[in-house]
Amino acid sequence: MKDLLPELCDQFEDLVSVVEPMFTNFGAKERFSGQIVTLKCYEDNSKVRELSAQDGTGKVLVIDGGGSVRCALLGDMLAEKAASNGWEGMIIYGCIRDVNAISEINLGVQALTTHPMKTKKRGLGDINLEVQFGGVTFVPGHFVYADNNGVLVTPHALLLETSSA
């Protein structure tokens, strides 16, 4: 199986925006994509819990945690909840914890790094705003693709042309 992102970049160079390399793949799904749902929160994962409990079929939660490396926005319990509610994955501009457990959960998870400390729960966060990090704007309703090669966004769902050789 060919790598997804290089193929998308080759076929749709003018349609894709590639996020600056900064993420590590932590989830059991190394390759994931879906419609973008955004969350902007800082050192508070209350809204991550709220969104993880909703139907995420065909969607990827993009979390702008402000790049904080002082606590984790995702742990194994929320990852399990998200996977059980159909989320394809999460891209987290921040940290996660419980990495060994998350590596076995059927969810795509890319994050900056890990941190063992949980967040405070203040109920703060903004859902479905445009967020920016890694040189890219993530627009709710647009599409994100992620694999071990990186992360890219596009305004439309992309289908690869296949050729039989």
Short mmCIF file of N, CA and C in Angstrom, two decimals:
data_model
loop_
_atom_site.label_atom_id
_atom_site.label_comp_id
_atom_site.label_asym_id
_atom_site.label_seq_id
_atom_site.Cartn_x
_atom_site.Cartn_y
_atom_site.Cartn_z
N MET A 1 0.84 -1.17 0.00
CA MET A 1 0.00 0.00 0.00
C MET A 1 0.89 1.25 0.00
N LYS A 2 0.61 2.15 -0.93
CA LYS A 2 1.38 3.38 -1.00
C LYS A 2 1.00 4.30 0.16
N ASP A 3 1.92 5.19 0.51
CA ASP A 3 1.63 6.18 1.55
C ASP A 3 0.62 7.19 1.00
N LEU A 4 -0.37 7.54 1.81
CA LEU A 4 -1.47 8.39 1.38
C LEU A 4 -1.04 9.83 1.09
N LEU A 5 -0.39 10.48 2.04
CA LEU A 5 -0.11 11.90 1.87
C LEU A 5 0.79 12.23 0.68
N PRO A 6 1.88 11.48 0.45
CA PRO A 6 2.65 11.78 -0.75
C PRO A 6 1.83 11.64 -2.03
N GLU A 7 0.95 10.64 -2.08
CA GLU A 7 0.09 10.47 -3.25
C GLU A 7 -0.86 11.65 -3.42
N LEU A 8 -1.47 12.09 -2.33
CA LEU A 8 -2.37 13.24 -2.40
C LEU A 8 -1.63 14.50 -2.84
N CYS A 9 -0.43 14.69 -2.31
CA CYS A 9 0.37 15.86 -2.70
C CYS A 9 0.74 15.81 -4.18
N ASP A 10 1.06 14.61 -4.68
CA ASP A 10 1.41 14.46 -6.09
C ASP A 10 0.23 14.74 -7.01
N GLN A 11 -0.95 14.24 -6.64
CA GLN A 11 -2.12 14.38 -7.51
C GLN A 11 -2.87 15.69 -7.33
N PHE A 12 -2.77 16.30 -6.15
CA PHE A 12 -3.58 17.49 -5.86
C PHE A 12 -2.73 18.64 -5.30
N GLU A 13 -1.55 18.82 -5.84
CA GLU A 13 -0.59 19.80 -5.31
C GLU A 13 -1.20 21.18 -5.10
N ASP A 14 -2.08 21.62 -6.01
CA ASP A 14 -2.66 22.96 -5.91
C ASP A 14 -3.82 23.05 -4.93
N LEU A 15 -4.31 21.92 -4.44
CA LEU A 15 -5.48 21.92 -3.54
C LEU A 15 -5.13 21.69 -2.08
N VAL A 16 -3.91 21.22 -1.80
CA VAL A 16 -3.59 20.85 -0.43
C VAL A 16 -2.67 21.87 0.24
N SER A 17 -2.81 21.99 1.54
CA SER A 17 -1.89 22.77 2.37
C SER A 17 -1.29 21.80 3.38
N VAL A 18 0.03 21.75 3.42
CA VAL A 18 0.72 20.81 4.30
C VAL A 18 1.11 21.51 5.59
N VAL A 19 0.76 20.90 6.71
CA VAL A 19 1.09 21.43 8.03
C VAL A 19 2.59 21.24 8.26
N GLU A 20 3.23 22.25 8.85
CA GLU A 20 4.66 22.14 9.18
C GLU A 20 4.90 20.89 10.02
N PRO A 21 5.99 20.17 9.76
CA PRO A 21 6.26 18.95 10.53
C PRO A 21 6.46 19.25 12.01
N MET A 22 5.61 18.68 12.84
CA MET A 22 5.73 18.88 14.29
C MET A 22 5.05 17.78 15.08
N PHE A 23 4.27 16.94 14.42
CA PHE A 23 3.45 15.97 15.12
C PHE A 23 4.05 14.57 15.12
N THR A 24 3.70 13.81 16.15
CA THR A 24 4.03 12.40 16.25
C THR A 24 2.73 11.62 16.23
N ASN A 25 2.73 10.49 15.56
CA ASN A 25 1.57 9.62 15.47
C ASN A 25 1.55 8.70 16.70
N PHE A 26 0.47 8.74 17.48
CA PHE A 26 0.37 7.95 18.71
C PHE A 26 -0.74 6.91 18.68
N GLY A 27 -1.75 7.07 17.85
CA GLY A 27 -2.90 6.18 17.87
C GLY A 27 -2.69 4.89 17.11
N ALA A 28 -3.62 3.95 17.27
CA ALA A 28 -3.54 2.68 16.55
C ALA A 28 -3.79 2.88 15.06
N LYS A 29 -4.58 3.88 14.70
CA LYS A 29 -4.78 4.21 13.29
C LYS A 29 -3.64 5.13 12.87
N GLU A 30 -2.73 4.62 12.07
CA GLU A 30 -1.62 5.45 11.61
C GLU A 30 -2.01 6.34 10.45
N ARG A 31 -3.12 6.02 9.82
CA ARG A 31 -3.59 6.74 8.64
C ARG A 31 -5.06 7.06 8.86
N PHE A 32 -5.42 8.36 8.85
CA PHE A 32 -6.81 8.72 9.08
C PHE A 32 -7.14 10.03 8.37
N SER A 33 -8.42 10.23 8.14
CA SER A 33 -8.87 11.45 7.47
C SER A 33 -10.33 11.68 7.80
N GLY A 34 -10.78 12.90 7.55
CA GLY A 34 -12.18 13.20 7.77
C GLY A 34 -12.45 14.69 7.74
N GLN A 35 -13.72 14.99 7.92
CA GLN A 35 -14.16 16.37 7.96
C GLN A 35 -13.70 17.01 9.27
N ILE A 36 -13.24 18.24 9.19
CA ILE A 36 -12.66 18.93 10.34
C ILE A 36 -13.74 19.47 11.28
N VAL A 37 -13.58 19.16 12.56
CA VAL A 37 -14.29 19.82 13.66
C VAL A 37 -13.18 20.43 14.50
N THR A 38 -13.28 21.71 14.84
CA THR A 38 -12.20 22.34 15.59
C THR A 38 -12.61 22.64 17.03
N LEU A 39 -11.58 22.70 17.86
CA LEU A 39 -11.72 23.09 19.25
C LEU A 39 -10.50 23.92 19.63
N LYS A 40 -10.74 25.09 20.17
CA LYS A 40 -9.65 25.92 20.67
C LYS A 40 -9.78 25.94 22.19
N CYS A 41 -8.75 25.41 22.86
CA CYS A 41 -8.77 25.36 24.32
C CYS A 41 -7.33 25.44 24.81
N TYR A 42 -7.15 25.89 26.03
CA TYR A 42 -5.80 26.02 26.57
C TYR A 42 -5.76 25.41 27.96
N GLU A 43 -5.04 24.29 28.08
CA GLU A 43 -4.83 23.61 29.35
C GLU A 43 -6.13 23.28 30.07
N ASP A 44 -7.18 22.98 29.28
CA ASP A 44 -8.49 22.59 29.81
C ASP A 44 -9.12 21.67 28.77
N ASN A 45 -9.34 20.40 29.13
CA ASN A 45 -9.89 19.46 28.15
C ASN A 45 -11.38 19.17 28.36
N SER A 46 -12.09 20.07 29.04
CA SER A 46 -13.53 19.88 29.27
C SER A 46 -14.29 19.70 27.96
N LYS A 47 -13.99 20.51 26.98
CA LYS A 47 -14.69 20.44 25.69
C LYS A 47 -14.23 19.23 24.87
N VAL A 48 -13.01 18.74 25.10
CA VAL A 48 -12.57 17.50 24.45
C VAL A 48 -13.49 16.37 24.91
N ARG A 49 -13.78 16.34 26.21
CA ARG A 49 -14.68 15.33 26.77
C ARG A 49 -16.07 15.47 26.14
N GLU A 50 -16.56 16.69 26.04
CA GLU A 50 -17.89 16.95 25.48
C GLU A 50 -17.97 16.48 24.02
N LEU A 51 -16.99 16.83 23.22
CA LEU A 51 -17.01 16.45 21.81
C LEU A 51 -16.78 14.96 21.60
N SER A 52 -15.95 14.35 22.42
CA SER A 52 -15.68 12.91 22.32
C SER A 52 -16.93 12.08 22.52
N ALA A 53 -17.89 12.62 23.25
CA ALA A 53 -19.13 11.92 23.53
C ALA A 53 -20.14 12.05 22.39
N GLN A 54 -19.87 12.90 21.41
CA GLN A 54 -20.77 13.10 20.28
C GLN A 54 -20.40 12.18 19.13
N ASP A 55 -21.34 11.99 18.21
CA ASP A 55 -21.09 11.18 17.02
C ASP A 55 -20.02 11.86 16.17
N GLY A 56 -18.93 11.15 15.95
CA GLY A 56 -17.82 11.69 15.17
C GLY A 56 -17.61 10.95 13.87
N THR A 57 -18.60 10.23 13.39
CA THR A 57 -18.45 9.43 12.18
C THR A 57 -17.97 10.30 11.01
N GLY A 58 -16.84 9.91 10.43
CA GLY A 58 -16.28 10.63 9.29
C GLY A 58 -15.61 11.93 9.64
N LYS A 59 -15.35 12.16 10.93
CA LYS A 59 -14.79 13.45 11.35
C LYS A 59 -13.47 13.29 12.09
N VAL A 60 -12.68 14.37 12.05
CA VAL A 60 -11.43 14.46 12.80
C VAL A 60 -11.51 15.70 13.67
N LEU A 61 -11.22 15.54 14.95
CA LEU A 61 -11.20 16.66 15.88
C LEU A 61 -9.81 17.29 15.86
N VAL A 62 -9.76 18.55 15.47
CA VAL A 62 -8.52 19.32 15.43
C VAL A 62 -8.52 20.24 16.64
N ILE A 63 -7.59 20.01 17.55
CA ILE A 63 -7.56 20.74 18.82
C ILE A 63 -6.39 21.70 18.84
N ASP A 64 -6.69 22.99 18.94
CA ASP A 64 -5.66 24.01 19.10
C ASP A 64 -5.49 24.25 20.59
N GLY A 65 -4.50 23.58 21.16
CA GLY A 65 -4.20 23.72 22.57
C GLY A 65 -3.14 24.78 22.83
N GLY A 66 -2.93 25.65 21.86
CA GLY A 66 -1.96 26.74 22.02
C GLY A 66 -0.52 26.25 22.08
N GLY A 67 -0.29 25.00 21.74
CA GLY A 67 1.06 24.45 21.77
C GLY A 67 1.59 24.20 23.17
N SER A 68 0.70 24.22 24.16
CA SER A 68 1.13 24.02 25.55
C SER A 68 1.73 22.64 25.75
N VAL A 69 2.85 22.61 26.44
CA VAL A 69 3.49 21.34 26.81
C VAL A 69 3.53 21.18 28.33
N ARG A 70 2.51 21.77 29.01
CA ARG A 70 2.46 21.73 30.48
C ARG A 70 1.43 20.74 31.03
N CYS A 71 0.58 20.18 30.16
CA CYS A 71 -0.40 19.18 30.58
C CYS A 71 -0.97 18.50 29.33
N ALA A 72 -1.69 17.41 29.54
CA ALA A 72 -2.21 16.61 28.43
C ALA A 72 -3.68 16.90 28.17
N LEU A 73 -4.02 17.14 26.91
CA LEU A 73 -5.41 17.39 26.53
C LEU A 73 -6.18 16.11 26.23
N LEU A 74 -5.47 14.98 26.08
CA LEU A 74 -6.12 13.71 25.78
C LEU A 74 -5.46 12.60 26.57
N GLY A 75 -6.28 11.73 27.14
CA GLY A 75 -5.81 10.52 27.80
C GLY A 75 -6.57 9.33 27.27
N ASP A 76 -6.30 8.16 27.82
CA ASP A 76 -6.89 6.94 27.29
C ASP A 76 -8.41 6.89 27.40
N MET A 77 -8.99 7.42 28.46
CA MET A 77 -10.44 7.33 28.63
C MET A 77 -11.17 8.16 27.57
N LEU A 78 -10.68 9.36 27.30
CA LEU A 78 -11.31 10.18 26.26
C LEU A 78 -11.06 9.61 24.87
N ALA A 79 -9.88 9.03 24.66
CA ALA A 79 -9.60 8.40 23.37
C ALA A 79 -10.55 7.22 23.14
N GLU A 80 -10.77 6.42 24.17
CA GLU A 80 -11.73 5.30 24.08
C GLU A 80 -13.13 5.81 23.75
N LYS A 81 -13.54 6.87 24.44
CA LYS A 81 -14.87 7.44 24.21
C LYS A 81 -15.00 7.93 22.77
N ALA A 82 -13.97 8.63 22.28
CA ALA A 82 -14.00 9.13 20.90
C ALA A 82 -14.08 7.99 19.90
N ALA A 83 -13.27 6.96 20.10
CA ALA A 83 -13.27 5.81 19.19
C ALA A 83 -14.64 5.12 19.19
N SER A 84 -15.23 4.97 20.37
CA SER A 84 -16.53 4.29 20.45
C SER A 84 -17.65 5.12 19.83
N ASN A 85 -17.42 6.42 19.67
CA ASN A 85 -18.42 7.30 19.04
C ASN A 85 -18.09 7.60 17.58
N GLY A 86 -17.17 6.83 17.00
CA GLY A 86 -16.94 6.88 15.56
C GLY A 86 -15.96 7.92 15.05
N TRP A 87 -15.30 8.67 15.94
CA TRP A 87 -14.32 9.64 15.48
C TRP A 87 -13.19 8.94 14.73
N GLU A 88 -12.75 9.52 13.63
CA GLU A 88 -11.64 8.97 12.85
C GLU A 88 -10.31 9.23 13.56
N GLY A 89 -10.20 10.43 14.14
CA GLY A 89 -8.95 10.76 14.80
C GLY A 89 -8.96 12.15 15.41
N MET A 90 -7.80 12.50 15.99
CA MET A 90 -7.58 13.81 16.59
C MET A 90 -6.19 14.29 16.23
N ILE A 91 -6.11 15.58 15.93
CA ILE A 91 -4.83 16.24 15.74
C ILE A 91 -4.75 17.29 16.83
N ILE A 92 -3.73 17.18 17.67
CA ILE A 92 -3.68 17.98 18.89
C ILE A 92 -2.43 18.84 18.92
N TYR A 93 -2.63 20.14 18.85
CA TYR A 93 -1.53 21.10 18.99
C TYR A 93 -1.32 21.31 20.49
N GLY A 94 -0.79 20.25 21.10
CA GLY A 94 -0.59 20.15 22.53
C GLY A 94 -0.14 18.73 22.85
N CYS A 95 -0.36 18.32 24.09
CA CYS A 95 0.14 17.02 24.57
C CYS A 95 -0.97 16.01 24.81
N ILE A 96 -0.55 14.73 24.87
CA ILE A 96 -1.42 13.64 25.30
C ILE A 96 -0.71 12.87 26.40
N ARG A 97 -1.44 11.98 27.06
CA ARG A 97 -0.84 11.06 28.04
C ARG A 97 -1.44 9.68 27.83
N ASP A 98 -1.04 8.72 28.62
CA ASP A 98 -1.49 7.34 28.48
C ASP A 98 -1.16 6.78 27.10
N VAL A 99 0.06 7.05 26.66
CA VAL A 99 0.45 6.73 25.27
C VAL A 99 0.43 5.23 24.97
N ASN A 100 0.77 4.38 25.91
CA ASN A 100 0.75 2.95 25.64
C ASN A 100 -0.68 2.47 25.39
N ALA A 101 -1.62 2.93 26.18
CA ALA A 101 -3.03 2.55 25.98
C ALA A 101 -3.56 3.15 24.68
N ILE A 102 -3.25 4.42 24.41
CA ILE A 102 -3.75 5.07 23.19
C ILE A 102 -3.22 4.38 21.94
N SER A 103 -2.02 3.81 22.01
CA SER A 103 -1.45 3.14 20.84
C SER A 103 -2.24 1.88 20.47
N GLU A 104 -3.13 1.43 21.35
CA GLU A 104 -3.94 0.25 21.08
C GLU A 104 -5.40 0.57 20.81
N ILE A 105 -5.77 1.85 20.85
CA ILE A 105 -7.15 2.28 20.62
C ILE A 105 -7.33 2.60 19.14
N ASN A 106 -8.42 2.14 18.55
CA ASN A 106 -8.68 2.34 17.11
C ASN A 106 -9.09 3.78 16.82
N LEU A 107 -8.11 4.66 16.95
CA LEU A 107 -8.30 6.08 16.75
C LEU A 107 -6.99 6.65 16.24
N GLY A 108 -7.06 7.54 15.27
CA GLY A 108 -5.86 8.25 14.85
C GLY A 108 -5.59 9.36 15.84
N VAL A 109 -4.35 9.46 16.31
CA VAL A 109 -3.99 10.52 17.25
C VAL A 109 -2.62 11.05 16.87
N GLN A 110 -2.57 12.32 16.52
CA GLN A 110 -1.28 12.99 16.31
C GLN A 110 -1.23 14.17 17.28
N ALA A 111 -0.08 14.31 17.95
CA ALA A 111 0.09 15.38 18.93
C ALA A 111 1.54 15.83 18.93
N LEU A 112 1.81 16.94 19.61
CA LEU A 112 3.17 17.45 19.68
C LEU A 112 4.08 16.52 20.47
N THR A 113 3.61 16.10 21.65
CA THR A 113 4.43 15.27 22.52
C THR A 113 3.55 14.73 23.65
N THR A 114 4.18 14.20 24.68
CA THR A 114 3.44 13.63 25.80
C THR A 114 3.74 14.41 27.08
N HIS A 115 2.82 14.32 28.02
CA HIS A 115 2.98 14.91 29.35
C HIS A 115 2.08 14.14 30.30
N PRO A 116 2.56 13.73 31.47
CA PRO A 116 1.73 12.91 32.36
C PRO A 116 0.67 13.67 33.15
N MET A 117 0.73 14.99 33.20
CA MET A 117 -0.22 15.78 34.01
C MET A 117 -1.53 16.00 33.28
N LYS A 118 -2.66 15.83 34.00
CA LYS A 118 -3.97 16.13 33.40
C LYS A 118 -4.24 17.63 33.45
N THR A 119 -5.25 18.06 32.72
CA THR A 119 -5.61 19.48 32.69
C THR A 119 -6.52 19.83 33.85
N LYS A 120 -6.71 21.11 34.06
CA LYS A 120 -7.76 21.61 34.95
C LYS A 120 -9.06 21.52 34.18
N LYS A 121 -10.17 21.42 34.87
CA LYS A 121 -11.49 21.35 34.24
C LYS A 121 -12.24 22.63 34.59
N ARG A 122 -12.22 23.58 33.66
CA ARG A 122 -12.89 24.87 33.87
C ARG A 122 -14.06 25.08 32.92
N GLY A 123 -14.30 24.10 32.02
CA GLY A 123 -15.41 24.22 31.08
C GLY A 123 -15.15 25.20 29.96
N LEU A 124 -13.86 25.53 29.72
CA LEU A 124 -13.52 26.54 28.72
C LEU A 124 -13.15 25.91 27.39
N GLY A 125 -13.42 26.64 26.32
CA GLY A 125 -13.05 26.20 24.99
C GLY A 125 -14.07 26.67 23.96
N ASP A 126 -13.61 26.88 22.74
CA ASP A 126 -14.48 27.35 21.66
C ASP A 126 -14.51 26.29 20.56
N ILE A 127 -15.71 25.92 20.17
CA ILE A 127 -15.91 24.85 19.18
C ILE A 127 -16.23 25.46 17.82
N ASN A 128 -15.62 24.88 16.79
CA ASN A 128 -15.85 25.21 15.38
C ASN A 128 -15.55 26.66 15.00
N LEU A 129 -14.41 27.14 15.50
CA LEU A 129 -13.82 28.38 15.01
C LEU A 129 -12.69 27.99 14.07
N GLU A 130 -12.32 28.87 13.13
CA GLU A 130 -11.11 28.62 12.37
C GLU A 130 -9.94 28.72 13.33
N VAL A 131 -9.01 27.76 13.27
CA VAL A 131 -7.81 27.79 14.10
C VAL A 131 -6.59 27.70 13.20
N GLN A 132 -5.49 28.27 13.68
CA GLN A 132 -4.26 28.28 12.89
C GLN A 132 -3.09 27.78 13.71
N PHE A 133 -2.35 26.85 13.14
CA PHE A 133 -1.06 26.43 13.67
C PHE A 133 -0.35 25.64 12.58
N GLY A 134 0.94 25.55 12.69
CA GLY A 134 1.71 24.82 11.69
C GLY A 134 1.66 25.42 10.30
N GLY A 135 1.39 26.73 10.22
CA GLY A 135 1.36 27.40 8.92
C GLY A 135 0.09 27.15 8.12
N VAL A 136 -0.94 26.58 8.75
CA VAL A 136 -2.17 26.22 8.04
C VAL A 136 -3.38 26.70 8.85
N THR A 137 -4.43 27.09 8.15
CA THR A 137 -5.71 27.40 8.79
C THR A 137 -6.62 26.18 8.67
N PHE A 138 -7.14 25.72 9.80
CA PHE A 138 -8.08 24.60 9.83
C PHE A 138 -9.48 25.18 9.89
N VAL A 139 -10.26 24.93 8.85
CA VAL A 139 -11.61 25.47 8.72
C VAL A 139 -12.62 24.37 8.99
N PRO A 140 -13.53 24.56 9.93
CA PRO A 140 -14.55 23.55 10.18
C PRO A 140 -15.30 23.21 8.89
N GLY A 141 -15.47 21.92 8.65
CA GLY A 141 -16.14 21.47 7.43
C GLY A 141 -15.19 21.14 6.29
N HIS A 142 -13.96 21.66 6.33
CA HIS A 142 -12.96 21.25 5.36
C HIS A 142 -12.46 19.87 5.75
N PHE A 143 -11.43 19.37 5.06
CA PHE A 143 -10.97 18.01 5.29
C PHE A 143 -9.50 17.97 5.68
N VAL A 144 -9.17 17.00 6.53
CA VAL A 144 -7.79 16.81 6.98
C VAL A 144 -7.41 15.35 6.72
N TYR A 145 -6.15 15.17 6.35
CA TYR A 145 -5.59 13.85 6.08
C TYR A 145 -4.31 13.74 6.89
N ALA A 146 -4.08 12.59 7.52
CA ALA A 146 -2.89 12.41 8.35
C ALA A 146 -2.37 10.99 8.22
N ASP A 147 -1.06 10.87 8.19
CA ASP A 147 -0.39 9.57 8.26
C ASP A 147 1.02 9.81 8.78
N ASN A 148 1.87 8.81 8.69
CA ASN A 148 3.23 8.96 9.23
C ASN A 148 4.08 9.96 8.45
N ASN A 149 3.59 10.44 7.32
CA ASN A 149 4.30 11.45 6.53
C ASN A 149 3.96 12.87 6.96
N GLY A 150 2.87 13.05 7.71
CA GLY A 150 2.48 14.38 8.14
C GLY A 150 0.98 14.57 8.14
N VAL A 151 0.60 15.86 8.00
CA VAL A 151 -0.79 16.27 8.05
C VAL A 151 -1.02 17.28 6.93
N LEU A 152 -2.15 17.15 6.22
CA LEU A 152 -2.50 18.16 5.23
C LEU A 152 -3.98 18.46 5.31
N VAL A 153 -4.35 19.65 4.83
CA VAL A 153 -5.75 20.07 4.81
C VAL A 153 -6.12 20.50 3.40
N THR A 154 -7.41 20.39 3.11
CA THR A 154 -7.95 20.77 1.81
C THR A 154 -9.42 21.14 1.99
N PRO A 155 -9.93 22.01 1.14
CA PRO A 155 -11.34 22.39 1.27
C PRO A 155 -12.32 21.30 0.85
N HIS A 156 -11.84 20.28 0.13
CA HIS A 156 -12.71 19.24 -0.41
C HIS A 156 -12.18 17.85 -0.06
N ALA A 157 -13.07 16.88 0.00
CA ALA A 157 -12.64 15.49 0.13
C ALA A 157 -11.92 15.11 -1.16
N LEU A 158 -10.82 14.39 -1.05
CA LEU A 158 -10.03 14.01 -2.22
C LEU A 158 -10.07 12.51 -2.42
N LEU A 159 -10.18 12.11 -3.67
CA LEU A 159 -10.13 10.70 -4.03
C LEU A 159 -8.94 10.49 -4.93
N LEU A 160 -8.14 9.51 -4.62
CA LEU A 160 -6.97 9.20 -5.44
C LEU A 160 -7.38 8.50 -6.72
N GLU A 161 -6.74 8.90 -7.79
CA GLU A 161 -6.92 8.19 -9.05
C GLU A 161 -6.00 6.98 -8.99
N THR A 162 -6.53 5.83 -9.31
CA THR A 162 -5.71 4.63 -9.31
C THR A 162 -5.49 4.18 -10.74
N SER A 163 -4.32 3.67 -10.97
CA SER A 163 -4.01 3.15 -12.30
C SER A 163 -3.58 1.71 -12.15
N SER A 164 -4.01 0.88 -13.06
CA SER A 164 -3.57 -0.50 -13.02
C SER A 164 -2.37 -0.66 -13.93
N ALA A 165 -1.34 -1.27 -13.42
CA ALA A 165 -0.12 -1.39 -14.20
C ALA A 165 0.17 -2.84 -14.51
#
